[in-house]
mmCIF file of C-alpha atoms and ligand atoms in Angstrom:
data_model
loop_
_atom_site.group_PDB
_atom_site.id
_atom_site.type_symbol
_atom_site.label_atom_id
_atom_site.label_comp_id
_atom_site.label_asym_id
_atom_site.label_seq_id
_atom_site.Cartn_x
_atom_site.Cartn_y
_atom_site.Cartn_z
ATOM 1 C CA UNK K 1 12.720 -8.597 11.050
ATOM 2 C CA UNK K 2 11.765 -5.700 12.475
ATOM 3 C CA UNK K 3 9.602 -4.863 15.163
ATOM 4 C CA UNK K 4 7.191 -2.638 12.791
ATOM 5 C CA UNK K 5 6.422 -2.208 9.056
ATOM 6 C CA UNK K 6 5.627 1.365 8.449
ATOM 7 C CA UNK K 7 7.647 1.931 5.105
ATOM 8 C CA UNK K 8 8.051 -1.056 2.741
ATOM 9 C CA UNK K 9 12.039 -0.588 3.590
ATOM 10 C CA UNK K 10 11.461 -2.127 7.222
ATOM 11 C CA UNK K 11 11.858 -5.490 5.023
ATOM 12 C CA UNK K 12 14.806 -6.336 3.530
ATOM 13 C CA UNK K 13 15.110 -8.234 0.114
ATOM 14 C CA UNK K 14 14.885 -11.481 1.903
ATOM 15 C CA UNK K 15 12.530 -10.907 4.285
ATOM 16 C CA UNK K 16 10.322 -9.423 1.150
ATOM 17 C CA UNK K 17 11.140 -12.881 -0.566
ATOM 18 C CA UNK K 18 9.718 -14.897 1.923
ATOM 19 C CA UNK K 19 6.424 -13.247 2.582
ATOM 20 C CA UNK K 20 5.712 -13.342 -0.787
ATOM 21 C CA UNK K 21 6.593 -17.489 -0.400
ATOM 22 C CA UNK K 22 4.312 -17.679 2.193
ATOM 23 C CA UNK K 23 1.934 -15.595 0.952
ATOM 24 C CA UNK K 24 1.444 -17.471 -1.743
ATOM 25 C CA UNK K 25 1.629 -20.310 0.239
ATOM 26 C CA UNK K 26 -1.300 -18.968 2.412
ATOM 27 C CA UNK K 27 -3.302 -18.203 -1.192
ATOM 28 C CA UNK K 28 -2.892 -21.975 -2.378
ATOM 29 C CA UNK K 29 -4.122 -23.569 1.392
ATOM 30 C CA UNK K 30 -6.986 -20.519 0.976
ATOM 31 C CA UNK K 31 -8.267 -22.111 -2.343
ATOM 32 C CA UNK K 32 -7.946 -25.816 -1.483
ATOM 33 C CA UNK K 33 -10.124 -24.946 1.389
ATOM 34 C CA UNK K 34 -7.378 -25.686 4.486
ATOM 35 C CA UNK K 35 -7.514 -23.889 7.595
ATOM 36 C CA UNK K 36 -4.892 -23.513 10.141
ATOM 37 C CA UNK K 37 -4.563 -21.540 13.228
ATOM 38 C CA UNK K 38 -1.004 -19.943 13.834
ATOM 39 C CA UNK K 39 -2.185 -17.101 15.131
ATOM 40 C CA UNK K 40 -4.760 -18.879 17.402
ATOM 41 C CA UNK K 41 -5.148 -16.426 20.522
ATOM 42 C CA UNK K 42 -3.527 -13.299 18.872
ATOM 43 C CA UNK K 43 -5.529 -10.295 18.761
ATOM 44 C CA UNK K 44 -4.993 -7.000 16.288
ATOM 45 C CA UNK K 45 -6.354 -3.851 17.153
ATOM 46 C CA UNK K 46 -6.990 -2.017 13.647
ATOM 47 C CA UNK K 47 -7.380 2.098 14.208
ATOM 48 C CA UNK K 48 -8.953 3.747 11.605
ATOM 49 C CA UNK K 49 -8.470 7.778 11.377
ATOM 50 C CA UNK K 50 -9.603 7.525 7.877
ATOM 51 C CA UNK K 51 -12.129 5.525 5.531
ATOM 52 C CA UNK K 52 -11.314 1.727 4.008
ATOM 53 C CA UNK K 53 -12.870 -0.610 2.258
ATOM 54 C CA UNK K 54 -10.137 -3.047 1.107
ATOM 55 C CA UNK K 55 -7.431 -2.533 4.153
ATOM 56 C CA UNK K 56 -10.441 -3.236 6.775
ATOM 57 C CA UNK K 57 -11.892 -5.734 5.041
ATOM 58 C CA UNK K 58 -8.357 -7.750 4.523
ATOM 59 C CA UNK K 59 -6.969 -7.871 8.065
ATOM 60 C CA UNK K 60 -9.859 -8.672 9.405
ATOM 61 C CA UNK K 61 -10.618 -11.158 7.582
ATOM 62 C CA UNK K 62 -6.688 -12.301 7.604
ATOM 63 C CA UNK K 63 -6.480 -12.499 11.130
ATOM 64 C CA UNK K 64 -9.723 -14.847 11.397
ATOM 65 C CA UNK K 65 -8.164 -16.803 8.698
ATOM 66 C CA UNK K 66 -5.239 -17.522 10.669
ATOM 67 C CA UNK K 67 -7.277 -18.055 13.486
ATOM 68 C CA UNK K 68 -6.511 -14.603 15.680
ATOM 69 C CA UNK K 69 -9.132 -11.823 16.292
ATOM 70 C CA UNK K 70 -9.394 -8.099 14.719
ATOM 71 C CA UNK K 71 -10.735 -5.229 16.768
ATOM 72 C CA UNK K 72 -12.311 -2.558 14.772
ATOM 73 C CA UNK K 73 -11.472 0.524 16.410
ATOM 74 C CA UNK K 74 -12.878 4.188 14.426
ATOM 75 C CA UNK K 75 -10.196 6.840 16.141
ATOM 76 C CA UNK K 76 -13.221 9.253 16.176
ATOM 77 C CA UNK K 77 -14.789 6.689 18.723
ATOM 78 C CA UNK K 78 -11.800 6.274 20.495
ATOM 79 C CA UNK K 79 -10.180 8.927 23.456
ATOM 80 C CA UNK K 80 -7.371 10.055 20.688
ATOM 81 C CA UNK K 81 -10.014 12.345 19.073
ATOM 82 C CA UNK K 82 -10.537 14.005 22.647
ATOM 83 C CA UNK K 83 -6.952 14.417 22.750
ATOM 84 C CA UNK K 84 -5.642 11.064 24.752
ATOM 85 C CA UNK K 85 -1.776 10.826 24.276
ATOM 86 C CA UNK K 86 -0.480 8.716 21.479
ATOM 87 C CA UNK K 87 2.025 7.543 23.873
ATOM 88 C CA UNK K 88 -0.419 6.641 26.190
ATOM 89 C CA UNK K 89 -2.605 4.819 23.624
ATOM 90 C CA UNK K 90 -0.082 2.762 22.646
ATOM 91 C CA UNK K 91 1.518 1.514 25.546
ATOM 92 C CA UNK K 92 -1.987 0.814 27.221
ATOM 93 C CA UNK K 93 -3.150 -0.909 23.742
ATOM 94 C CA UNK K 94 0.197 -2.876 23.725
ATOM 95 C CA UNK K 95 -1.044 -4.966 27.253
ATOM 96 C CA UNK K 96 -4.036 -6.178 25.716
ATOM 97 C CA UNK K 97 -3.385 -6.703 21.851
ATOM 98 C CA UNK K 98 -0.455 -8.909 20.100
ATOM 99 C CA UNK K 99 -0.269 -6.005 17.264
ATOM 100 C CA UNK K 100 -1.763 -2.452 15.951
ATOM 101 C CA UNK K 101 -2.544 -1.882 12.407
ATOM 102 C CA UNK K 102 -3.372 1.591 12.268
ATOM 103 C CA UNK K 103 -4.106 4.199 9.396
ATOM 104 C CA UNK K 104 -3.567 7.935 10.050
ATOM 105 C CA UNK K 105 -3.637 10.987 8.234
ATOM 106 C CA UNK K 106 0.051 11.547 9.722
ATOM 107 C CA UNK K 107 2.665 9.424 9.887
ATOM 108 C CA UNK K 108 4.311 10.767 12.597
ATOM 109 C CA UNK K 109 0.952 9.342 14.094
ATOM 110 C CA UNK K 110 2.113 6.235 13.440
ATOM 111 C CA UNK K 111 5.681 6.230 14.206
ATOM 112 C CA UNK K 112 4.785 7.608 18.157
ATOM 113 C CA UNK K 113 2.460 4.887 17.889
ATOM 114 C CA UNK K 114 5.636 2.567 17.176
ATOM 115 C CA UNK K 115 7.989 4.267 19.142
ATOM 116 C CA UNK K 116 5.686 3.607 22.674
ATOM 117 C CA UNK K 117 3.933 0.126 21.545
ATOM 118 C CA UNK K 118 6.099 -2.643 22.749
ATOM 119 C CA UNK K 119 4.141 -4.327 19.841
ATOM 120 C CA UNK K 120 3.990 -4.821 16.441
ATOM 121 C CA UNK K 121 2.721 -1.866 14.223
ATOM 122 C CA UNK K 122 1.536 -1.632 10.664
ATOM 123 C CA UNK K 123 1.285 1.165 8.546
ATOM 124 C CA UNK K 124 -2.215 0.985 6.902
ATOM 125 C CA UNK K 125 -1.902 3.932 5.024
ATOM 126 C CA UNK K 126 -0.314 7.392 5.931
ATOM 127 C CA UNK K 127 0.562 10.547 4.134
ATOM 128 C CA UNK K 128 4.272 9.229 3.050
ATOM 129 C CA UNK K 129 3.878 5.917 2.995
ATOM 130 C CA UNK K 130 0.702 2.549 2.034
ATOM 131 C CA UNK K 131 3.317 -0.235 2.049
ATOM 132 C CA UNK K 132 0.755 -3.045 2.987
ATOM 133 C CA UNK K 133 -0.173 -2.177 -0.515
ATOM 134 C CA UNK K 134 3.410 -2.497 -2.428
ATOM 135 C CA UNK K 135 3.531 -6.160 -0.922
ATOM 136 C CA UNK K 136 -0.102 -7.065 -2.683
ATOM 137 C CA UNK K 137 1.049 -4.847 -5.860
ATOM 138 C CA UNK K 138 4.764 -6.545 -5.568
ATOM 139 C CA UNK K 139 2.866 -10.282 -5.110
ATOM 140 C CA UNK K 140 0.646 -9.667 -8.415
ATOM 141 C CA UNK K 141 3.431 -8.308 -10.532
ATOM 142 C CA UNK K 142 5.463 -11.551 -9.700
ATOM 143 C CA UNK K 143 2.587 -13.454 -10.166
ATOM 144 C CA UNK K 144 2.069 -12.226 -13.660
ATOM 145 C CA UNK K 145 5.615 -12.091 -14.839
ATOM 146 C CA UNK K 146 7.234 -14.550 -13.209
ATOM 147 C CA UNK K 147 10.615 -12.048 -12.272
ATOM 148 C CA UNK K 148 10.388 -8.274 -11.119
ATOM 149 C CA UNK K 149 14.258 -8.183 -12.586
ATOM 150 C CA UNK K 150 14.234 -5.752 -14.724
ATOM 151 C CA UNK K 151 10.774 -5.163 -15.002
ATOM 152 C CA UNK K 152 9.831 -1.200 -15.767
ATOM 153 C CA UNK K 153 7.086 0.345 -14.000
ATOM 154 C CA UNK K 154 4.909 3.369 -14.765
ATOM 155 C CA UNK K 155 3.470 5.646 -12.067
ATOM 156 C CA UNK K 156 0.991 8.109 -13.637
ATOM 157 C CA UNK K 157 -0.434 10.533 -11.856
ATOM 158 C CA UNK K 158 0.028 12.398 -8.255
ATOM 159 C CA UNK K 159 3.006 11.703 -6.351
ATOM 160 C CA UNK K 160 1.673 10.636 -3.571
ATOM 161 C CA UNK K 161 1.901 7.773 -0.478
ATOM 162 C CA UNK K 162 1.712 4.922 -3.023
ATOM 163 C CA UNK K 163 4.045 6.352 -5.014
ATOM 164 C CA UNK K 164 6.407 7.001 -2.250
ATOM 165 C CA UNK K 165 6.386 3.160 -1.529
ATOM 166 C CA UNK K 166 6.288 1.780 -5.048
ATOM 167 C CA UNK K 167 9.373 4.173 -5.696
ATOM 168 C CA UNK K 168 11.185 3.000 -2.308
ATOM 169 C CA UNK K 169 10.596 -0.638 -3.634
ATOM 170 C CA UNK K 170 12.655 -0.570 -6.479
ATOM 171 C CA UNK K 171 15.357 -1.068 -3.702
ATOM 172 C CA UNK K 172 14.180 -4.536 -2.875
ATOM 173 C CA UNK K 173 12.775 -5.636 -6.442
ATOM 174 C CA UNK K 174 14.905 -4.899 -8.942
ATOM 175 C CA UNK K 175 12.005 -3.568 -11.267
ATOM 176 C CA UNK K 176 12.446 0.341 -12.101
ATOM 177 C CA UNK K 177 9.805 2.902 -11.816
ATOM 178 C CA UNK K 178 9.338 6.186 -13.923
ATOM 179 C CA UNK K 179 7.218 8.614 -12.646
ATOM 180 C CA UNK K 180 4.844 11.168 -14.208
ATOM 181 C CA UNK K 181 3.083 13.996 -12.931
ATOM 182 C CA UNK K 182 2.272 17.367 -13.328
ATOM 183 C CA UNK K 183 4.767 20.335 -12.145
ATOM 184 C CA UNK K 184 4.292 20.505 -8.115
ATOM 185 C CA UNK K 185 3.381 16.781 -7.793
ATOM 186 C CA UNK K 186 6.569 14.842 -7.800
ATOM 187 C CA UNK K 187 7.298 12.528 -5.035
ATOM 188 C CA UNK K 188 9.168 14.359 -2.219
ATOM 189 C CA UNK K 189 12.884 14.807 -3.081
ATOM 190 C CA UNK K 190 14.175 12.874 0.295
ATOM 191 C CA UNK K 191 12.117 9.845 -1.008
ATOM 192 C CA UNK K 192 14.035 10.175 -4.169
ATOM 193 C CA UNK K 193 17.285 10.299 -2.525
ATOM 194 C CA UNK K 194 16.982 7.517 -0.600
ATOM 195 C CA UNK K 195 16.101 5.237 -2.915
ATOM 196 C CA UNK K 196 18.733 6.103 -5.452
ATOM 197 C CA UNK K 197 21.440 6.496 -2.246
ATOM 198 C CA UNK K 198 20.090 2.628 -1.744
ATOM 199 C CA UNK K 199 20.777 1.682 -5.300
ATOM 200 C CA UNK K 200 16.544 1.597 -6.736
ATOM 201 C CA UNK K 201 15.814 2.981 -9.917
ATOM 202 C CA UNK K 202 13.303 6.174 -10.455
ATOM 203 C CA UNK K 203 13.301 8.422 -13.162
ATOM 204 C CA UNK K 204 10.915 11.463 -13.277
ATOM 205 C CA UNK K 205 9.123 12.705 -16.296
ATOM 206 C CA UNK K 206 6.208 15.084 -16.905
ATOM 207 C CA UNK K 207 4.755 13.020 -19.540
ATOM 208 C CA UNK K 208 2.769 10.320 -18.981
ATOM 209 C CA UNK K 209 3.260 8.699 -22.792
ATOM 210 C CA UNK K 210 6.618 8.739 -21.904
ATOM 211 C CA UNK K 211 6.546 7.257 -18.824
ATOM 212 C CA UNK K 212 4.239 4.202 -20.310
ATOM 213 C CA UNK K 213 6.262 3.770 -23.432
ATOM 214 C CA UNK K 214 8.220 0.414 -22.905
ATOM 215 C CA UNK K 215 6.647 0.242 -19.671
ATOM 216 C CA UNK K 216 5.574 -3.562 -18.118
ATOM 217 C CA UNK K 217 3.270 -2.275 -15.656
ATOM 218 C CA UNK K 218 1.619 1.273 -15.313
ATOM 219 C CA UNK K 219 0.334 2.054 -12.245
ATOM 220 C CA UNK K 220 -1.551 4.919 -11.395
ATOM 221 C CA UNK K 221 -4.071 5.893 -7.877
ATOM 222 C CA UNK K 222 -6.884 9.019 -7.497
ATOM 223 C CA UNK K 223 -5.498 12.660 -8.096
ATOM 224 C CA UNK K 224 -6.833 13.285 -4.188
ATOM 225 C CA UNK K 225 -5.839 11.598 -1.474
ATOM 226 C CA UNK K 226 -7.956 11.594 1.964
ATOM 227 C CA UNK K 227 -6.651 14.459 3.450
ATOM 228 C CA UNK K 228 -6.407 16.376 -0.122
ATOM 229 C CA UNK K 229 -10.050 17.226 -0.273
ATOM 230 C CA UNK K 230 -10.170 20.872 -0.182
ATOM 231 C CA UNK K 231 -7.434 20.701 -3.268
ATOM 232 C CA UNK K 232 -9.988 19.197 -5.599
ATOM 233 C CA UNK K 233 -10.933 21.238 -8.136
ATOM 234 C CA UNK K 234 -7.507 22.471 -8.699
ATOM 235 C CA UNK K 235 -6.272 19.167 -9.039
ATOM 236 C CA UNK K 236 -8.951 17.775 -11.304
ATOM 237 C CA UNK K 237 -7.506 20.820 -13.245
ATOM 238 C CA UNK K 238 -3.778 20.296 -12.982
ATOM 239 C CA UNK K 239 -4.444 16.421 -13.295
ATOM 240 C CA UNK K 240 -6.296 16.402 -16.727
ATOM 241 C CA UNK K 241 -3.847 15.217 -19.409
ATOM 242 C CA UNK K 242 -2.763 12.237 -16.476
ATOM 243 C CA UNK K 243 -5.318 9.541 -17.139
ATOM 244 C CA UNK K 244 -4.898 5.728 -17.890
ATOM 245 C CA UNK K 245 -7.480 5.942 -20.812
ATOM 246 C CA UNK K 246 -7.228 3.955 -23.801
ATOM 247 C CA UNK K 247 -5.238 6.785 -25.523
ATOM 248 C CA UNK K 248 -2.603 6.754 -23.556
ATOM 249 C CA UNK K 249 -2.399 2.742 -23.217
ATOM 250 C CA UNK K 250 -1.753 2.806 -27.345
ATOM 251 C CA UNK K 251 1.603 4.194 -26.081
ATOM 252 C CA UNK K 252 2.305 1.329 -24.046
ATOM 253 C CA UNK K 253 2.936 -2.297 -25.114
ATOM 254 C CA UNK K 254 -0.228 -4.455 -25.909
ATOM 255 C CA UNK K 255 1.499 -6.607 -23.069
ATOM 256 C CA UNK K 256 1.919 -4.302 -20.604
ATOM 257 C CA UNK K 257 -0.348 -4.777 -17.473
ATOM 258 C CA UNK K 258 -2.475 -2.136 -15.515
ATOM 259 C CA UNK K 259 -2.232 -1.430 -11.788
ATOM 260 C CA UNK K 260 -4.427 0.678 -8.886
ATOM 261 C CA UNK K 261 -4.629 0.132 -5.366
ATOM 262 C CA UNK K 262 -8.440 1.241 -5.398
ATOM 263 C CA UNK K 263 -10.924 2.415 -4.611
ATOM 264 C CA UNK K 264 -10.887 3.708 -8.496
ATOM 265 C CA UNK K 265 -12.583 7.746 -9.840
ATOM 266 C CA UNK K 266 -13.225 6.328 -13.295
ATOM 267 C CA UNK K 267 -13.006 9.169 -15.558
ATOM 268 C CA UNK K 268 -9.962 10.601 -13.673
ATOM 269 C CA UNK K 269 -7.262 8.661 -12.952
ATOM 270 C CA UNK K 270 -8.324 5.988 -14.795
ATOM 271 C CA UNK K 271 -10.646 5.455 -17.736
ATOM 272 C CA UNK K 272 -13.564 2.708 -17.382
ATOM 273 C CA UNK K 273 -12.608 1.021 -20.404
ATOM 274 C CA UNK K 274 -9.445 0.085 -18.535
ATOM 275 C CA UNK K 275 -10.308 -0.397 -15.512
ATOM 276 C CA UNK K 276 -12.531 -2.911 -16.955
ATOM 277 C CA UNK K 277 -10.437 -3.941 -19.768
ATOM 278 C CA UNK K 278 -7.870 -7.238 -20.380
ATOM 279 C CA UNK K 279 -5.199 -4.887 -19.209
ATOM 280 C CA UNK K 280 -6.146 -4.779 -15.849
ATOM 281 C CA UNK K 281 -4.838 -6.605 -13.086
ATOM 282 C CA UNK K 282 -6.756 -4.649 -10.236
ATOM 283 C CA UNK K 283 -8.614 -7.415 -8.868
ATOM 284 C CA UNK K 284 -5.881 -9.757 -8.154
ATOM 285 C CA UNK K 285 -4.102 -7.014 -7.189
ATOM 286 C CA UNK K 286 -6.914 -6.113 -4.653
ATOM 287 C CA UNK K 287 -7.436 -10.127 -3.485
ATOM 288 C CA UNK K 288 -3.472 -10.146 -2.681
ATOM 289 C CA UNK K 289 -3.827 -7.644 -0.363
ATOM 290 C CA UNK K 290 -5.386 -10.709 2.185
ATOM 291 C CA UNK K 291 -2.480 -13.218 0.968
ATOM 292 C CA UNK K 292 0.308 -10.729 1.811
ATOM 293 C CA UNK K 293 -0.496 -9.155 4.648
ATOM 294 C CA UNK K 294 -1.503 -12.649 6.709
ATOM 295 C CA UNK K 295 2.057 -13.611 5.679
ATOM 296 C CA UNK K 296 3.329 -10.042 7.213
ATOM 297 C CA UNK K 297 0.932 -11.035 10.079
ATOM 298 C CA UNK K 298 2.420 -14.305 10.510
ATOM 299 C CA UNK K 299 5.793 -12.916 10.485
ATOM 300 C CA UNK K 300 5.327 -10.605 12.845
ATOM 301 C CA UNK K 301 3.065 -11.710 15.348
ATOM 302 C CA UNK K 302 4.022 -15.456 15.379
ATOM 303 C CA UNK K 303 6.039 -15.795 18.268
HETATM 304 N N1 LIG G 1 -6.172 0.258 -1.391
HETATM 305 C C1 LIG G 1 -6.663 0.502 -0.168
HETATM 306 O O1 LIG G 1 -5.915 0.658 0.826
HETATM 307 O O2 LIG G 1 -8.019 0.526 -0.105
HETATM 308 P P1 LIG G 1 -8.928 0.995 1.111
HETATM 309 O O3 LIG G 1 -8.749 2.486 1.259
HETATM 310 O O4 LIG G 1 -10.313 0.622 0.707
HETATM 311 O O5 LIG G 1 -8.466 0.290 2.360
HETATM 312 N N1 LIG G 2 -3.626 7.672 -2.171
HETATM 313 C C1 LIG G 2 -4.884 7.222 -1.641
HETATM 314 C C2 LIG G 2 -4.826 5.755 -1.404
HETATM 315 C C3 LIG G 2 -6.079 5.150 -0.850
HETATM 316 C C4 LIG G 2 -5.956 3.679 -0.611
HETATM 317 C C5 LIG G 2 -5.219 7.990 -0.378
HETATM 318 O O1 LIG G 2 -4.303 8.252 0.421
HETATM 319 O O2 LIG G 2 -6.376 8.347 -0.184
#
């Protein structure tokens, strides 16, 4: 295993295959009301450039399940924002804590954070990449149908971080993804690339019937990003046409399941009546996030 997990491809197939054993593991023990302590005495440091709800909330919670520590630490609080080194954060950080979750507007950020820790570090969420997320998304779709092979995947929507990962997954899973978005929003070419040059399968379409037609799972995430703020008129604008509404699920199968990483702009990306409707798999999806990532924890802090 690697030393850090800032793209979903610094797992390998099995190494994906046996977090999502223990993950599920952990989420049987969690329910029968077991505790344990493997990571008794292990401390994460969790830097925050940029709001959470769900990301905070589930490694903190994770590491105190598995009987470690997490230090909330708000970047604007810390000597980063007054222009401390990365290099130096990291390598003084790596002498107290056993890991560094961190999520950054760049993630450049994060890979001088890796480069210097002599550490773990997680990616919780960067421009390119959220792949703490694919392994909660990747853990619910397997939980609902049993085998990824051959599944088909829609992304609706912006091509953006999730995307990236969900589209760089498709080399571990077997499950294809077709993207829609509007002209100007595809996922970045080299993401593309890679994943085809590694033998996934993405396909990108403008039209978001398309996409969903045939399509398991449809997945979609808000038309702006942190960081995309001052776009957001335009792409309220460029987005309409892109939302999970009831229309566009009468396209899909009656079977198919609906995806979002959250939090949710009901009325944009997604319509309320889906959100909220039998389709939806968001809340498992959001509850796997803890399951998944203590099993990433355990992997990589465990010594
Ligand atoms: N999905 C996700 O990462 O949510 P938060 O931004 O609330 O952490
Ligand atoms: N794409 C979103 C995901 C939030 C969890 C963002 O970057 O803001």
């Amino acid at each position: 295993m690697n030393k850090d997990f800032l793209s979903i491809l610094d797992i390998n197939k099995t190494e994906l295959e046996q977090i999502l054993s223990e993950a599920k593991q952990l989420k049987t023990l969690k329910k029968q009301g077991v505790v344990h302590d493997v990571l008794r005495g292990k401390n994460l440091a969790m830097i925050f450039e940029k709001s959470s709800t769900r990301t905070h909330i589930s490694f903190e919670v994770g590491m105190n399940e598995l009987g470690g520590h997490a230090l909330f630490l708000n970047a604007r609080d810390m000597q980063i924002w007054r222009g401390e080194e990365i290099r130096d954060t990291a390598r003084a950080a790596s002498r107290y804590v056993s890991g560094i979750m961190i999520r950054a507007y760049k993630h450049s950020t994060i890979e001088e954070f890796a480069r210097f820790a002599t550490i773990p570090v997680i990616n919780g969420l960067s421009d390119l990449e959220h792949p703490c997320q694919l392994l909660a998304d990747i853990m619910t779709m397997q939980e609902h149908f049993g085998s990824l092979k051959d599944l088909k995947v829609a992304w609706v929507g912006d091509g953006n971080n999730v995307c990236n990962s969900l589209i760089l997954s498709t080399v571990l899973t077997g499950y294809s993804v077709t993207v829609a978005t509007p002209n100007g929003y595809e996922p970045p070419e080299d993401i593309v690339k890679k994943t085809r040059a590694l033998g996934g399968k993405v396909n990108l379409v403008k039209s978001p019937e398309q996409a969903v037609k045939d399509a398991h799972v449809i997945v979609t995430d808000t038309w702006v990003s942190m960081g995309d703020d001052a776009e957001r008129e335009e792409r309220l604008k460029t987005f309409s046409g892109y939302t999970v509404d009831a229309g566009l699920m009468r396209h899909a199968s009656p079977d198919a399941r609906v995806l979002h990483c959250l939090p949710a702009h009901r009325g944009e990306e997604i319509a309320d009546e889906v959100m909220e409707g039998g389709q939806s798999l968001v809340w498992d999806e959001a509850e796997n996030r803890l399951h998944a990532q203590k099993a990433l924890l355990v992997r990589l802090l465990r010594k």
